[in-house]
Amino acid sequence: MPRKNSPEADRPSTKRRLAGYLASRQPERITEAVWLEVRADLSPVSDSYLRDLLQATQIPFDQPWAGIRQHTLEELESSLRGMLEVYLAAEAAGDRERARYARRQVIAAKDRARFHFAQSPLQPRKTGRERRDGPVDARVAGKPAVFAAWVEARKRLQARV
């Protein structure tokens, strides 16, 4: 919390500053240009907090800036498929930085999802190899070509219970 006499104490909250930005610019979509501009204007702000605030506005949000939504398996699957498209397009265009960004988003989401699934009674028994090498999910879900297949397997597992 900022001290009473510090300049930050008089500065509006990030949420209010975002509302002001959106009211003045009125973007139709959150594109790369909008994402970079608003992130710079609201700095310092974490990408995840900014993403949450922007998603709450219901303004359409382009990938990879929208990140991976995980509130439902359907959201997870949809956002992973969108991120896969970004990743493949970046790879085809030789845009290694964008491909790396998309992959990092998926790996971070996979880590969060693995934590949540570990808390679930839906976890299958581990094989000897998984006990030794780690779960299959940890090896596969970070590979862009299997993003959506990983979610589909999780949905089938959940449907069994």
PDB file of C-alpha atoms in Angstrom:
ATOM      1  CA  MET A   1       0.000   0.000   0.000  1.00  0.00           C
ATOM      2  CA  PRO A   2       1.468   3.408  -0.941  1.00  0.00           C
ATOM      3  CA  ARG A   3       2.394   5.813   1.817  1.00  0.00           C
ATOM      4  CA  LYS A   4       0.059   8.755   2.320  1.00  0.00           C
ATOM      5  CA  ASN A   5       2.636  11.285   1.130  1.00  0.00           C
ATOM      6  CA  SER A   6       3.869   9.282  -1.874  1.00  0.00           C
ATOM      7  CA  PRO A   7       2.868  10.131  -5.461  1.00  0.00           C
ATOM      8  CA  GLU A   8       1.263   6.660  -5.820  1.00  0.00           C
ATOM      9  CA  ALA A   9      -1.282   7.510  -3.105  1.00  0.00           C
ATOM     10  CA  ASP A  10      -2.961  10.064  -5.402  1.00  0.00           C
ATOM     11  CA  ARG A  11      -2.857   7.907  -8.527  1.00  0.00           C
ATOM     12  CA  PRO A  12      -6.128   6.202  -9.515  1.00  0.00           C
ATOM     13  CA  SER A  13      -6.312   2.415  -9.311  1.00  0.00           C
ATOM     14  CA  THR A  14      -5.347   0.277 -12.275  1.00  0.00           C
ATOM     15  CA  LYS A  15      -9.010  -0.615 -12.766  1.00  0.00           C
ATOM     16  CA  ARG A  16      -9.988   3.081 -12.950  1.00  0.00           C
ATOM     17  CA  ARG A  17      -7.095   3.910 -15.246  1.00  0.00           C
ATOM     18  CA  LEU A  18      -8.155   1.059 -17.547  1.00  0.00           C
ATOM     19  CA  ALA A  19     -11.755   2.323 -17.530  1.00  0.00           C
ATOM     20  CA  GLY A  20     -10.473   5.765 -18.531  1.00  0.00           C
ATOM     21  CA  TYR A  21      -8.336   4.295 -21.300  1.00  0.00           C
ATOM     22  CA  LEU A  22     -11.247   2.262 -22.683  1.00  0.00           C
ATOM     23  CA  ALA A  23     -13.652   5.221 -22.459  1.00  0.00           C
ATOM     24  CA  SER A  24     -11.287   7.509 -24.366  1.00  0.00           C
ATOM     25  CA  ARG A  25     -10.091   5.013 -27.012  1.00  0.00           C
ATOM     26  CA  GLN A  26     -13.159   2.737 -27.300  1.00  0.00           C
ATOM     27  CA  PRO A  27     -11.372  -0.184 -28.975  1.00  0.00           C
ATOM     28  CA  GLU A  28     -13.582  -2.638 -30.837  1.00  0.00           C
ATOM     29  CA  ARG A  29     -11.144  -5.478 -30.084  1.00  0.00           C
ATOM     30  CA  ILE A  30      -8.157  -6.043 -27.864  1.00  0.00           C
ATOM     31  CA  THR A  31      -5.535  -6.415 -30.568  1.00  0.00           C
ATOM     32  CA  GLU A  32      -1.779  -6.561 -30.204  1.00  0.00           C
ATOM     33  CA  ALA A  33      -1.535  -2.780 -30.613  1.00  0.00           C
ATOM     34  CA  VAL A  34      -4.204  -2.153 -27.950  1.00  0.00           C
ATOM     35  CA  TRP A  35      -2.642  -4.726 -25.604  1.00  0.00           C
ATOM     36  CA  LEU A  36       0.828  -3.178 -25.877  1.00  0.00           C
ATOM     37  CA  GLU A  37      -0.506   0.369 -25.505  1.00  0.00           C
ATOM     38  CA  VAL A  38      -2.711  -0.327 -22.490  1.00  0.00           C
ATOM     39  CA  ARG A  39       0.027  -2.393 -20.827  1.00  0.00           C
ATOM     40  CA  ALA A  40       2.467   0.486 -21.243  1.00  0.00           C
ATOM     41  CA  ASP A  41      -0.096   3.072 -20.066  1.00  0.00           C
ATOM     42  CA  LEU A  42      -0.957   1.071 -16.938  1.00  0.00           C
ATOM     43  CA  SER A  43       2.569  -0.009 -16.098  1.00  0.00           C
ATOM     44  CA  PRO A  44       3.465  -1.459 -13.703  1.00  0.00           C
ATOM     45  CA  VAL A  45       0.733  -4.075 -13.998  1.00  0.00           C
ATOM     46  CA  SER A  46       1.016  -7.839 -14.334  1.00  0.00           C
ATOM     47  CA  ASP A  47      -0.130  -9.388 -17.591  1.00  0.00           C
ATOM     48  CA  SER A  48      -2.462 -11.757 -15.761  1.00  0.00           C
ATOM     49  CA  TYR A  49      -4.207  -8.971 -13.806  1.00  0.00           C
ATOM     50  CA  LEU A  50      -4.515  -6.792 -16.910  1.00  0.00           C
ATOM     51  CA  ARG A  51      -5.852  -9.772 -18.881  1.00  0.00           C
ATOM     52  CA  ASP A  52      -8.471 -10.433 -16.163  1.00  0.00           C
ATOM     53  CA  LEU A  53      -9.574  -6.793 -16.170  1.00  0.00           C
ATOM     54  CA  LEU A  54      -9.824  -6.687 -19.962  1.00  0.00           C
ATOM     55  CA  GLN A  55     -11.701  -9.981 -20.187  1.00  0.00           C
ATOM     56  CA  ALA A  56     -14.241  -8.644 -17.684  1.00  0.00           C
ATOM     57  CA  THR A  57     -15.098  -5.856 -20.170  1.00  0.00           C
ATOM     58  CA  GLN A  58     -16.464  -8.398 -22.686  1.00  0.00           C
ATOM     59  CA  ILE A  59     -14.518  -6.680 -25.490  1.00  0.00           C
ATOM     60  CA  PRO A  60     -13.388  -9.344 -28.006  1.00  0.00           C
ATOM     61  CA  PHE A  61      -9.801 -10.299 -27.262  1.00  0.00           C
ATOM     62  CA  ASP A  62      -7.256 -11.571 -29.822  1.00  0.00           C
ATOM     63  CA  GLN A  63      -4.831 -14.370 -29.088  1.00  0.00           C
ATOM     64  CA  PRO A  64      -2.132 -14.619 -27.833  1.00  0.00           C
ATOM     65  CA  TRP A  65      -2.927 -11.574 -25.691  1.00  0.00           C
ATOM     66  CA  ALA A  66      -6.131 -13.147 -24.346  1.00  0.00           C
ATOM     67  CA  GLY A  67      -4.121 -15.914 -22.722  1.00  0.00           C
ATOM     68  CA  ILE A  68      -5.521 -19.281 -21.714  1.00  0.00           C
ATOM     69  CA  ARG A  69      -8.964 -19.274 -20.093  1.00  0.00           C
ATOM     70  CA  GLN A  70      -9.495 -22.111 -17.625  1.00  0.00           C
ATOM     71  CA  HIS A  71     -12.827 -21.547 -15.915  1.00  0.00           C
ATOM     72  CA  THR A  72     -14.327 -24.505 -17.814  1.00  0.00           C
ATOM     73  CA  LEU A  73     -12.870 -27.251 -19.948  1.00  0.00           C
ATOM     74  CA  GLU A  74     -14.674 -25.719 -22.937  1.00  0.00           C
ATOM     75  CA  GLU A  75     -12.951 -22.346 -22.353  1.00  0.00           C
ATOM     76  CA  LEU A  76      -9.652 -24.136 -21.897  1.00  0.00           C
ATOM     77  CA  GLU A  77     -10.065 -26.077 -25.125  1.00  0.00           C
ATOM     78  CA  SER A  78     -11.157 -23.014 -27.102  1.00  0.00           C
ATOM     79  CA  SER A  79      -8.320 -20.821 -25.864  1.00  0.00           C
ATOM     80  CA  LEU A  80      -5.765 -23.588 -26.416  1.00  0.00           C
ATOM     81  CA  ARG A  81      -6.988 -24.024 -29.995  1.00  0.00           C
ATOM     82  CA  GLY A  82      -6.706 -20.261 -30.530  1.00  0.00           C
ATOM     83  CA  MET A  83      -3.211 -20.260 -29.083  1.00  0.00           C
ATOM     84  CA  LEU A  84      -2.270 -23.190 -31.329  1.00  0.00           C
ATOM     85  CA  GLU A  85      -3.330 -21.148 -34.373  1.00  0.00           C
ATOM     86  CA  VAL A  86      -1.145 -18.248 -33.192  1.00  0.00           C
ATOM     87  CA  TYR A  87       1.762 -20.595 -32.545  1.00  0.00           C
ATOM     88  CA  LEU A  88       1.547 -22.299 -35.947  1.00  0.00           C
ATOM     89  CA  ALA A  89       1.193 -18.970 -37.777  1.00  0.00           C
ATOM     90  CA  ALA A  90       4.184 -17.572 -35.890  1.00  0.00           C
ATOM     91  CA  GLU A  91       6.253 -20.655 -36.672  1.00  0.00           C
ATOM     92  CA  ALA A  92       5.310 -20.449 -40.372  1.00  0.00           C
ATOM     93  CA  ALA A  93       6.211 -16.746 -40.474  1.00  0.00           C
ATOM     94  CA  GLY A  94       9.481 -17.309 -38.622  1.00  0.00           C
ATOM     95  CA  ASP A  95       8.293 -15.120 -35.720  1.00  0.00           C
ATOM     96  CA  ARG A  96      10.156 -16.947 -32.977  1.00  0.00           C
ATOM     97  CA  GLU A  97       9.318 -14.364 -30.310  1.00  0.00           C
ATOM     98  CA  ARG A  98       5.551 -14.688 -30.836  1.00  0.00           C
ATOM     99  CA  ALA A  99       5.804 -18.497 -30.980  1.00  0.00           C
ATOM    100  CA  ARG A 100       7.815 -18.445 -27.744  1.00  0.00           C
ATOM    101  CA  TYR A 101       5.226 -16.150 -26.101  1.00  0.00           C
ATOM    102  CA  ALA A 102       2.362 -18.468 -27.111  1.00  0.00           C
ATOM    103  CA  ARG A 103       4.224 -21.504 -25.845  1.00  0.00           C
ATOM    104  CA  ARG A 104       5.017 -19.818 -22.503  1.00  0.00           C
ATOM    105  CA  GLN A 105       1.328 -18.962 -22.062  1.00  0.00           C
ATOM    106  CA  VAL A 106       0.353 -22.588 -22.630  1.00  0.00           C
ATOM    107  CA  ILE A 107       3.027 -23.963 -20.320  1.00  0.00           C
ATOM    108  CA  ALA A 108       1.946 -21.604 -17.528  1.00  0.00           C
ATOM    109  CA  ALA A 109      -1.691 -22.593 -18.072  1.00  0.00           C
ATOM    110  CA  LYS A 110      -0.724 -26.262 -18.073  1.00  0.00           C
ATOM    111  CA  ASP A 111       1.005 -25.803 -14.725  1.00  0.00           C
ATOM    112  CA  ARG A 112      -2.106 -24.140 -13.265  1.00  0.00           C
ATOM    113  CA  ALA A 113      -4.385 -26.813 -14.743  1.00  0.00           C
ATOM    114  CA  ARG A 114      -2.169 -29.619 -13.471  1.00  0.00           C
ATOM    115  CA  PHE A 115      -2.419 -28.168  -9.967  1.00  0.00           C
ATOM    116  CA  HIS A 116      -6.220 -28.052 -10.199  1.00  0.00           C
ATOM    117  CA  PHE A 117      -6.476 -31.542 -11.690  1.00  0.00           C
ATOM    118  CA  ALA A 118      -4.182 -32.881  -8.968  1.00  0.00           C
ATOM    119  CA  GLN A 119      -6.784 -31.724  -6.456  1.00  0.00           C
ATOM    120  CA  SER A 120      -9.497 -33.577  -8.384  1.00  0.00           C
ATOM    121  CA  PRO A 121     -10.697 -37.110  -7.653  1.00  0.00           C
ATOM    122  CA  LEU A 122     -10.608 -37.593 -11.438  1.00  0.00           C
ATOM    123  CA  GLN A 123      -6.876 -38.283 -11.432  1.00  0.00           C
ATOM    124  CA  PRO A 124      -6.115 -41.713 -12.926  1.00  0.00           C
ATOM    125  CA  ARG A 125      -3.672 -44.055 -11.224  1.00  0.00           C
ATOM    126  CA  LYS A 126      -0.069 -43.415 -12.244  1.00  0.00           C
ATOM    127  CA  THR A 127       1.928 -46.043 -14.093  1.00  0.00           C
ATOM    128  CA  GLY A 128       5.443 -46.987 -13.030  1.00  0.00           C
ATOM    129  CA  ARG A 129       6.908 -44.836 -15.804  1.00  0.00           C
ATOM    130  CA  GLU A 130       4.836 -41.801 -14.727  1.00  0.00           C
ATOM    131  CA  ARG A 131       6.034 -42.190 -11.137  1.00  0.00           C
ATOM    132  CA  ARG A 132       9.609 -42.211 -12.412  1.00  0.00           C
ATOM    133  CA  ASP A 133       9.403 -39.634 -15.247  1.00  0.00           C
ATOM    134  CA  GLY A 134       6.515 -37.448 -14.115  1.00  0.00           C
ATOM    135  CA  PRO A 135       2.967 -37.321 -15.439  1.00  0.00           C
ATOM    136  CA  VAL A 136       2.287 -37.684 -19.146  1.00  0.00           C
ATOM    137  CA  ASP A 137       0.505 -34.306 -19.023  1.00  0.00           C
ATOM    138  CA  ALA A 138       3.716 -32.591 -17.984  1.00  0.00           C
ATOM    139  CA  ARG A 139       5.551 -33.989 -21.012  1.00  0.00           C
ATOM    140  CA  VAL A 140       2.847 -33.525 -23.624  1.00  0.00           C
ATOM    141  CA  ALA A 141       0.759 -30.475 -22.795  1.00  0.00           C
ATOM    142  CA  GLY A 142       3.652 -28.082 -23.373  1.00  0.00           C
ATOM    143  CA  LYS A 143       3.924 -29.199 -26.996  1.00  0.00           C
ATOM    144  CA  PRO A 144       1.785 -26.998 -29.251  1.00  0.00           C
ATOM    145  CA  ALA A 145       0.643 -29.778 -31.550  1.00  0.00           C
ATOM    146  CA  VAL A 146      -1.168 -31.533 -28.687  1.00  0.00           C
ATOM    147  CA  PHE A 147      -2.711 -28.597 -26.810  1.00  0.00           C
ATOM    148  CA  ALA A 148      -6.288 -29.400 -27.824  1.00  0.00           C
ATOM    149  CA  ALA A 149      -5.821 -33.173 -27.644  1.00  0.00           C
ATOM    150  CA  TRP A 150      -4.673 -32.800 -24.038  1.00  0.00           C
ATOM    151  CA  VAL A 151      -7.888 -30.976 -23.143  1.00  0.00           C
ATOM    152  CA  GLU A 152     -10.005 -33.497 -25.044  1.00  0.00           C
ATOM    153  CA  ALA A 153      -8.423 -36.328 -23.061  1.00  0.00           C
ATOM    154  CA  ARG A 154      -9.180 -34.468 -19.822  1.00  0.00           C
ATOM    155  CA  LYS A 155     -12.809 -33.988 -20.887  1.00  0.00           C
ATOM    156  CA  ARG A 156     -13.174 -37.715 -21.620  1.00  0.00           C
ATOM    157  CA  LEU A 157     -11.641 -38.542 -18.254  1.00  0.00           C
ATOM    158  CA  GLN A 158     -14.040 -36.205 -16.497  1.00  0.00           C
ATOM    159  CA  ALA A 159     -17.027 -37.669 -18.386  1.00  0.00           C
ATOM    160  CA  ARG A 160     -16.230 -41.151 -17.015  1.00  0.00           C
ATOM    161  CA  VAL A 161     -16.921 -40.080 -13.449  1.00  0.00           C
TER     162      VAL A 161
END
